[in-house]
Coordinates of C-alpha atoms in Angstrom, one line a residue:
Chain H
X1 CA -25.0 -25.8 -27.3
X2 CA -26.4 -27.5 -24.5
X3 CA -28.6 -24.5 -22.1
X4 CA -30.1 -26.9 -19.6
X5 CA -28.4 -27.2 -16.2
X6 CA -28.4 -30.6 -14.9
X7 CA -26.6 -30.5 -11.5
X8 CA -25.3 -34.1 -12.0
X9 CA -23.5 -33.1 -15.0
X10 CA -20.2 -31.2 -16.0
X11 CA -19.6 -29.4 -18.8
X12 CA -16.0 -30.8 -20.4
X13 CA -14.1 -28.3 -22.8
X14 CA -14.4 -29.3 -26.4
X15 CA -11.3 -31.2 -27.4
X16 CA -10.6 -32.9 -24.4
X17 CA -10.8 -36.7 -25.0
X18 CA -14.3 -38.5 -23.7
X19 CA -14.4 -40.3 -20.7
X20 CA -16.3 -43.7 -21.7
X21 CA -17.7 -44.4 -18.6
X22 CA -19.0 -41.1 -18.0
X23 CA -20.9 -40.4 -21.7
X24 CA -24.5 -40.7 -21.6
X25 CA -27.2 -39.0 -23.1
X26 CA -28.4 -35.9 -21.2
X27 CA -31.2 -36.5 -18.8
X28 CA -32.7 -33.5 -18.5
X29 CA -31.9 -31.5 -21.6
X30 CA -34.2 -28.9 -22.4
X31 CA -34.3 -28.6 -25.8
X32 CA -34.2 -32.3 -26.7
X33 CA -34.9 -31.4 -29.8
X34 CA -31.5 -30.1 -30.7
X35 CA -28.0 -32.5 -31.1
X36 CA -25.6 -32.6 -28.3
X37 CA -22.6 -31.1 -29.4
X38 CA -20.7 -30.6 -26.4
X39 CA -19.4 -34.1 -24.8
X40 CA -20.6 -34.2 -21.0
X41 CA -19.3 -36.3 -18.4
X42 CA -20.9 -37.6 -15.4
X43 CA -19.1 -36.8 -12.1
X44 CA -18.9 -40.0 -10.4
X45 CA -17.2 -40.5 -6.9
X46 CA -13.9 -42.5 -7.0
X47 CA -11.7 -42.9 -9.4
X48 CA -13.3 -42.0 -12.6
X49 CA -12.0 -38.6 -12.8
X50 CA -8.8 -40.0 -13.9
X51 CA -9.6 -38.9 -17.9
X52 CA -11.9 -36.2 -17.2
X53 CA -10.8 -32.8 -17.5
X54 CA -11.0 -30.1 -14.6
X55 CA -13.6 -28.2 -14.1
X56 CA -13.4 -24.3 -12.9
X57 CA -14.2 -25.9 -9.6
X58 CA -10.9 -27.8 -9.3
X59 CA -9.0 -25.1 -10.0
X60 CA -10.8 -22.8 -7.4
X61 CA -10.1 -26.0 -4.8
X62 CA -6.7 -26.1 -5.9
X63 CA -6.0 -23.0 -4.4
X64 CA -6.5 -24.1 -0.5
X65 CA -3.1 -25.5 -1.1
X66 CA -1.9 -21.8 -0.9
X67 CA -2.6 -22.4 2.6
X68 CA 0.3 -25.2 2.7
X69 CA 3.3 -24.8 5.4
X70 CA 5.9 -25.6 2.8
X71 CA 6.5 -26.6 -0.8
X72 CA 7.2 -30.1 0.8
X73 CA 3.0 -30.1 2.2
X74 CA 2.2 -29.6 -1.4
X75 CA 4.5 -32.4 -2.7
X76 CA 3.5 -34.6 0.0
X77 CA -0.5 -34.2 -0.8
X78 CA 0.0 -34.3 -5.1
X79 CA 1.9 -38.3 -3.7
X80 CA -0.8 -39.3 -1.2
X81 CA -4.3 -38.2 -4.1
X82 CA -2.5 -40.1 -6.9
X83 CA -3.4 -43.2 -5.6
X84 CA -6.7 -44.9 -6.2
X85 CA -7.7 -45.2 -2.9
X86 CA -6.9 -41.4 -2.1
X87 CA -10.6 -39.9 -3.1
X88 CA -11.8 -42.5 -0.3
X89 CA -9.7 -42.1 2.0
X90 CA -11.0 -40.7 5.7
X91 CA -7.8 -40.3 7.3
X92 CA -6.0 -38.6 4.8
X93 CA -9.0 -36.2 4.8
X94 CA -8.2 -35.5 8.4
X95 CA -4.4 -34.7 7.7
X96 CA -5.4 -32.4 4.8
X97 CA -8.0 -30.7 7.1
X98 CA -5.5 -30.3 9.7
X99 CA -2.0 -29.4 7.8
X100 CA -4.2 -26.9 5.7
X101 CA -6.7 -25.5 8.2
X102 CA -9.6 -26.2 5.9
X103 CA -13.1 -27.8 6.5
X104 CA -13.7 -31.5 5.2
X105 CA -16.0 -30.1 2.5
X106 CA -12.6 -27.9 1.3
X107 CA -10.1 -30.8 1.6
X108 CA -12.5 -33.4 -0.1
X109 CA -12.3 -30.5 -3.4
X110 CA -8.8 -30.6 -3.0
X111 CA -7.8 -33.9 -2.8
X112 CA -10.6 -34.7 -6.0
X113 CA -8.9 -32.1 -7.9
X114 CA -5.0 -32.9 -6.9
X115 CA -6.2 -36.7 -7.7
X116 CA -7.8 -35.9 -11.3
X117 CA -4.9 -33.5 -11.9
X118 CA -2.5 -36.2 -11.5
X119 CA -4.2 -38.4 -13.1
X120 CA -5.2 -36.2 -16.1
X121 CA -1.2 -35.6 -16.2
X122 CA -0.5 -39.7 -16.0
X123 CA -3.2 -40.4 -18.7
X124 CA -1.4 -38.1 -21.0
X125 CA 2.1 -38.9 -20.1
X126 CA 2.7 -34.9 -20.2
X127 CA 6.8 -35.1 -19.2
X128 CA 7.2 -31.5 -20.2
X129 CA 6.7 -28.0 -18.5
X130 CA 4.8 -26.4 -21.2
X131 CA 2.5 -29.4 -21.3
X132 CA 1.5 -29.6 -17.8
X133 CA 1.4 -26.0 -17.2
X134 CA -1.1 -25.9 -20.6
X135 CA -3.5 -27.8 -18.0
X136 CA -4.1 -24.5 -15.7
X137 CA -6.0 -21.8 -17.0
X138 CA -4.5 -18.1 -17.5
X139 CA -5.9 -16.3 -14.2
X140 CA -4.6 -19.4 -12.4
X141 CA -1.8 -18.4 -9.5
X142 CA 1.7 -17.9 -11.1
X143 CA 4.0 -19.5 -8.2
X144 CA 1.4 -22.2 -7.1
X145 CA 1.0 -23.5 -11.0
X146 CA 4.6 -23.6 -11.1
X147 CA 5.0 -25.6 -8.1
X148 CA 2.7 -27.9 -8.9
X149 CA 4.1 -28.3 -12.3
X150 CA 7.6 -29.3 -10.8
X151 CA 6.0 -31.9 -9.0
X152 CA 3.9 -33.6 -11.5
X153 CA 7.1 -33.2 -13.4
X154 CA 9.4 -35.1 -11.2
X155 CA 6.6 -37.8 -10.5
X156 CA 4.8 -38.4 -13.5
X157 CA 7.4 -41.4 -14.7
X158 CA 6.8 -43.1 -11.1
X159 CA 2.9 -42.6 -11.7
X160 CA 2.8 -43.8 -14.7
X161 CA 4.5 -47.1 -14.1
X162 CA 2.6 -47.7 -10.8
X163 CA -0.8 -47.0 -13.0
X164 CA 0.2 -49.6 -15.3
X165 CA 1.6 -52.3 -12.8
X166 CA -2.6 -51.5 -10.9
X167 CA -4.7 -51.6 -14.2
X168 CA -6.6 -54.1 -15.1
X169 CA -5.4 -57.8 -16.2
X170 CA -6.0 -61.6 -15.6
X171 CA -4.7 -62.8 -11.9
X172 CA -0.6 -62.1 -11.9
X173 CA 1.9 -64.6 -11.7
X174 CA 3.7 -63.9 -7.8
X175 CA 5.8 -66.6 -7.0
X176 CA 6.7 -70.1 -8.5
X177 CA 8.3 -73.1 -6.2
X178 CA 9.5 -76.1 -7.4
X179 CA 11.1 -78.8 -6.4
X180 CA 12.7 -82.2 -8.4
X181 CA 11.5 -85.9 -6.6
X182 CA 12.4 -89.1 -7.5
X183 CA 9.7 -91.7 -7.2
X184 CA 11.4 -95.0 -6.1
X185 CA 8.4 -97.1 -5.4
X186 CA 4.6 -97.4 -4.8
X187 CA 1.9 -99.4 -3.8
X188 CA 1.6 -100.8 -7.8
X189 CA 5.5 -100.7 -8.3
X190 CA 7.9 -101.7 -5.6
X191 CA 11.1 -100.6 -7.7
X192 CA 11.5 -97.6 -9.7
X193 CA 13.2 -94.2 -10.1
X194 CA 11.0 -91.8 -11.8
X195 CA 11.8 -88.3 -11.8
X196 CA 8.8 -85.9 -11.4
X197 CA 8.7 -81.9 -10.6
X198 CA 6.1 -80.5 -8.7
X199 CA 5.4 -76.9 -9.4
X200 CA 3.6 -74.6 -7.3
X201 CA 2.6 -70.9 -8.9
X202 CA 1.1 -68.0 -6.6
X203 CA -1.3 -66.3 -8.5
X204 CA -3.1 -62.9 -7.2
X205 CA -6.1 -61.8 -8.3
X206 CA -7.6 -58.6 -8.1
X207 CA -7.9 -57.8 -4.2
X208 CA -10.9 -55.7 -5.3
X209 CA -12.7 -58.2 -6.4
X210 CA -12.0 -60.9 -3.7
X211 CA -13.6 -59.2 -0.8
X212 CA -12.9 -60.8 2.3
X213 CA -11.1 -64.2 0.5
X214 CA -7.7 -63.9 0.4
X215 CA -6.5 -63.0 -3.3
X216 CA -3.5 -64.8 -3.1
X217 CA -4.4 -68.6 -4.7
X218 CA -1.8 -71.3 -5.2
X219 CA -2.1 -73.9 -8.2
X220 CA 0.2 -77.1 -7.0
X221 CA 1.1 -79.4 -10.6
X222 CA 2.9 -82.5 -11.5
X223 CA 5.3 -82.8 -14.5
X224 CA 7.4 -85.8 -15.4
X225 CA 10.2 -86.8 -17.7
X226 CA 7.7 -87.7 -20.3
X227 CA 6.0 -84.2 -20.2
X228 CA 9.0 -82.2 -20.6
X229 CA 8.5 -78.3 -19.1
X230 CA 6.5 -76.4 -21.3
X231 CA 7.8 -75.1 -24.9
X232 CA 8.2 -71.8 -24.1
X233 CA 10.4 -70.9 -27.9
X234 CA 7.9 -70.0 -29.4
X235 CA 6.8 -67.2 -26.8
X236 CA 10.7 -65.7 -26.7
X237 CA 11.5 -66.0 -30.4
X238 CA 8.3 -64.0 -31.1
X239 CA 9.0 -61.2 -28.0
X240 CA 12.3 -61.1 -30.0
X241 CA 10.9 -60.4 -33.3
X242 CA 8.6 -57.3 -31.8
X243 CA 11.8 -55.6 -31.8
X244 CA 10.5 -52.2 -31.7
X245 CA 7.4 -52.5 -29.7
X246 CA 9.3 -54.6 -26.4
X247 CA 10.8 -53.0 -23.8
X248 CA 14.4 -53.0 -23.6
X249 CA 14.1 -55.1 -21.2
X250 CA 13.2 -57.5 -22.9
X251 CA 15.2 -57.2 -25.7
X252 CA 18.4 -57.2 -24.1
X253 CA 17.5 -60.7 -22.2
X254 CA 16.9 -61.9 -25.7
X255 CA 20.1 -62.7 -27.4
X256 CA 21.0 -65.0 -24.0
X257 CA 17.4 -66.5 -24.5
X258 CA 17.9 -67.9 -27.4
X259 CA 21.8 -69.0 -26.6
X260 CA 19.6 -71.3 -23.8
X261 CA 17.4 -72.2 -25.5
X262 CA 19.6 -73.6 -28.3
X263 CA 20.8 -75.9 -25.4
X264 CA 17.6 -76.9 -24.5
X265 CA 16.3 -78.5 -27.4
Chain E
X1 CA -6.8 -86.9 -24.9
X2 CA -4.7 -89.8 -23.1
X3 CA -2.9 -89.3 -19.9
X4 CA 0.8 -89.5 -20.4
X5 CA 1.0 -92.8 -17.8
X6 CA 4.3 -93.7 -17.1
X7 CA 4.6 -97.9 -18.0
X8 CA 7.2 -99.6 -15.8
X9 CA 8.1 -103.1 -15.8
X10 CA 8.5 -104.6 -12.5
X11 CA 11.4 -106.5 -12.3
X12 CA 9.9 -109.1 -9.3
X13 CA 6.6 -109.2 -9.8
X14 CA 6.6 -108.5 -14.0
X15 CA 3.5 -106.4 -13.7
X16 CA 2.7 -103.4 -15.6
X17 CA 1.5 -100.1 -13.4
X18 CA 1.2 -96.6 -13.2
X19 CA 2.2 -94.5 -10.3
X20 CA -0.3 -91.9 -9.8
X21 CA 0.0 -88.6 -10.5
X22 CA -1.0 -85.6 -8.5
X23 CA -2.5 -82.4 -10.1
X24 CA -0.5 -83.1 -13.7
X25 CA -0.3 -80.0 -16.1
X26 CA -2.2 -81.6 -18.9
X27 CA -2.0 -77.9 -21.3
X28 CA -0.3 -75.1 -21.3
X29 CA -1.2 -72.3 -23.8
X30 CA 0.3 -68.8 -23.9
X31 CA 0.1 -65.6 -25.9
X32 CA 2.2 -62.8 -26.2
X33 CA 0.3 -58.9 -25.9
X34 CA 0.8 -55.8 -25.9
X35 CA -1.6 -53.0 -24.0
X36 CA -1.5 -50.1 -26.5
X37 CA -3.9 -47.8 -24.1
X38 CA -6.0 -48.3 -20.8
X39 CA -7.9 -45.7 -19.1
X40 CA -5.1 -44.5 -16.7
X41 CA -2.6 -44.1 -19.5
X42 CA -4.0 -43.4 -23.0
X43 CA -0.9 -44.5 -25.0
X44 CA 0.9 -47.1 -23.5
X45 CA 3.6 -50.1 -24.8
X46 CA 3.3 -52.8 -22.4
X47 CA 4.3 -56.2 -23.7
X48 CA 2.9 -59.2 -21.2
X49 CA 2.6 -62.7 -21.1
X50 CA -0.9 -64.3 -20.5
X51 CA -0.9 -67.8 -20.0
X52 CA -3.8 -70.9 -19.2
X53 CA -2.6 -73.7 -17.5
X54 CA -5.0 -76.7 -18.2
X55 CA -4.9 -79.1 -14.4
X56 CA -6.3 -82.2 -14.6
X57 CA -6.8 -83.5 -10.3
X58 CA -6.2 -87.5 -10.0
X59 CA -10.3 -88.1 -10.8
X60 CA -9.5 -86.6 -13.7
X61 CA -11.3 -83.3 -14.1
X62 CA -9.3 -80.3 -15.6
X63 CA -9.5 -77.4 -14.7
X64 CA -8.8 -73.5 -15.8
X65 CA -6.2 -71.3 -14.7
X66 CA -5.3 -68.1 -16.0
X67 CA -2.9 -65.4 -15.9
X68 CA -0.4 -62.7 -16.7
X69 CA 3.1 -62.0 -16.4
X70 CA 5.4 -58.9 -17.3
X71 CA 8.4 -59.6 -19.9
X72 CA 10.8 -59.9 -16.6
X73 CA 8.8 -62.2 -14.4
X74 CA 8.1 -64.6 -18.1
X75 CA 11.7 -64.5 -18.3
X76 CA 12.4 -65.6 -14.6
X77 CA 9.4 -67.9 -15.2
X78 CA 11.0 -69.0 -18.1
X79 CA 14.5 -69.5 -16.3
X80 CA 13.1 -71.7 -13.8
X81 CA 11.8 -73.9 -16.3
X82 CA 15.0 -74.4 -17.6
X83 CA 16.3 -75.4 -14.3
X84 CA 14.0 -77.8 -13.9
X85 CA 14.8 -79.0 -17.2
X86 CA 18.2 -79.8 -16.2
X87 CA 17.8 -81.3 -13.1
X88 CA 15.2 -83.8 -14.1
X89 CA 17.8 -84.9 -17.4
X90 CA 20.2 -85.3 -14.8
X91 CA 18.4 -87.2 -12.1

């Protein structure tokens, strides 16, 4: 049992899963001499609180939402601190300050504990009642817990897929162009008629990372007849045969795949 | 690794040359995934495509590109391909 009070450091309930970015040995542990055998997790700003659980403090900020006009408010703020660029945010600050008649200090709590709530409810994938309203404690208030429940209920499938389109992965594939030419002659060759297809892909990196560059690049390439387009069979025949783990999607594009691709070769 | 030159005999003159080739696609690799968990969603089944396209400019010096698609932009990608496929048998 950890007695030392470090400031930068919150206690996480026992069972709830670890937050990798946040473990680290305690700094200022008093009795160094004993094992840690709570897991503690850092508090950074941003958007690490997405796995940590909530502290006694988020549920006490929660509550300013009791403030709220309407149950729409409420729905309106759980949207806007999903996102990962709600914690930052100055100007949604301001409309929570104003709608709720709180001070900054009071609306930054909120919208950090609406944010990790969300989040804690997207890292799960809790898409039941009893499971989100698990996340409050007992003494918590009856009609806001239920509210918020409802909410997280109806938007937690939305979440879920906007997390996953947003986490992290090589550059994305935006747009492809193309477009067939026939070469009928050159400097070298003064009659011919070679076919060639010039293929342009828009690729996107990470805007995070590009800072001021745009983060849209496109890569221009030449094919010809004698470079046919790529073999791509092997890639559908093998997103066919993870039957279970593809989406359906997937699956139900495969049958006609395969009918094409028959043709092709 | 030799460049995939295109030989034509000129009828008139009976020479042997190569028009040249702009940015050609020299490899294409690709590999199929699936995300079991990140750290917004701890179970997850997301199939995607990555793939590394292999450029070589007219000097002659290839270069890298990476990256993914999900299982309905591959099979858009892969549409278009087959498009282009058909149009350049038929040109």
């Amino acid at each position: 049992m950890v007695t030392a009070y470090c400031p930068l450091l919150t206690l996480q309930q026992p069972g709830q899963p670890p937050s990798p970015k946040g473990l680290q040995p305690p700094a200022c542990s008093a009795a160094a001499s004993e094992p840690c055998d709570e897991l503690l997790s850092v508090s950074l700003s941003g958007d690490s609180g997405k796995m940590a659980a909530l502290t006694a403090e988020d549920f006490a900020a929660l509550q300013s939402l009791l403030k709220a006009s309407s149950k729409d408010v409420v729905r309106q703020l759980c949207q806007e601190s999903f996102s990962s660029s709600a914690v930052d945010s100055k100007k949604l600050l301001d409309i929570t300050c104003s709608s709720l008649s709180v001070t900054q200090e009071e609306a930054e709590q909120l919208l950090r504990a609406l944010h990790r709530l969300t989040r804690l409810a997207v890292f799960r994938d809790l898409s039941s009642a009893e499971a989100i309203l698990a996340l409050f404690p007992e003494n918590f208030h009856q009609n806001l817990k239920n509210l918020l429940t409802k909410i997280i209920l109806e938007h937690v499938s939305t979440w879920r897929t906007e997390a996953q389109a947003n986490q992290i992965s090589l550059p994305r594939l935006v747009d492809l162009d193309w477009r067939v030419d026939i070469k009928t002659s050159s400097d070298s060759i003064s009659r011919m008629a070679v076919p060639t297809c010039l293929l342009q892909m828009k690729i996107r990196e990470d805007p995070s990372l590009c800072g001021d560059k745009p983060s849209v690049s496109a890569v221009t390439v030449e094919l010809t007849l004698r470079q046919k387009p790529p073999r791509l069979e092997g890639v559908t025949s093998t997103v066919a045969c993870e039957g279970d783990s593809a989406s359906a999607a997937a699956l139900s594009g495969q049958r006609e795949i395969r009918a094409q691709l028959a043709e092709l070769i | 690794m030799n460049k995939p030159w295109i030989r034509q005999r000129s009828e008139i003159t009976g020479q042997t040359a190569a028009p040249k080739l702009e940015r050609e696609l020299v490899d294409f690799q690709w590999k199929l995934g699936m995300a079991v968990s990140s750290d917004s969603c701890r179970s997850l089944k997301y199939p995607y495509v990555s793939v590394l396209l292999k450029v070589a400019d007219p000097s002659g010096q290839v270069k890298n590109k990476s990256f993914e698609m999900t299982i309905p932009q591959f099979q858009n990608f892969y549409r278009q391909f087959k498009e282009i496929a058909a149009v350049i048998e038929t040109v």
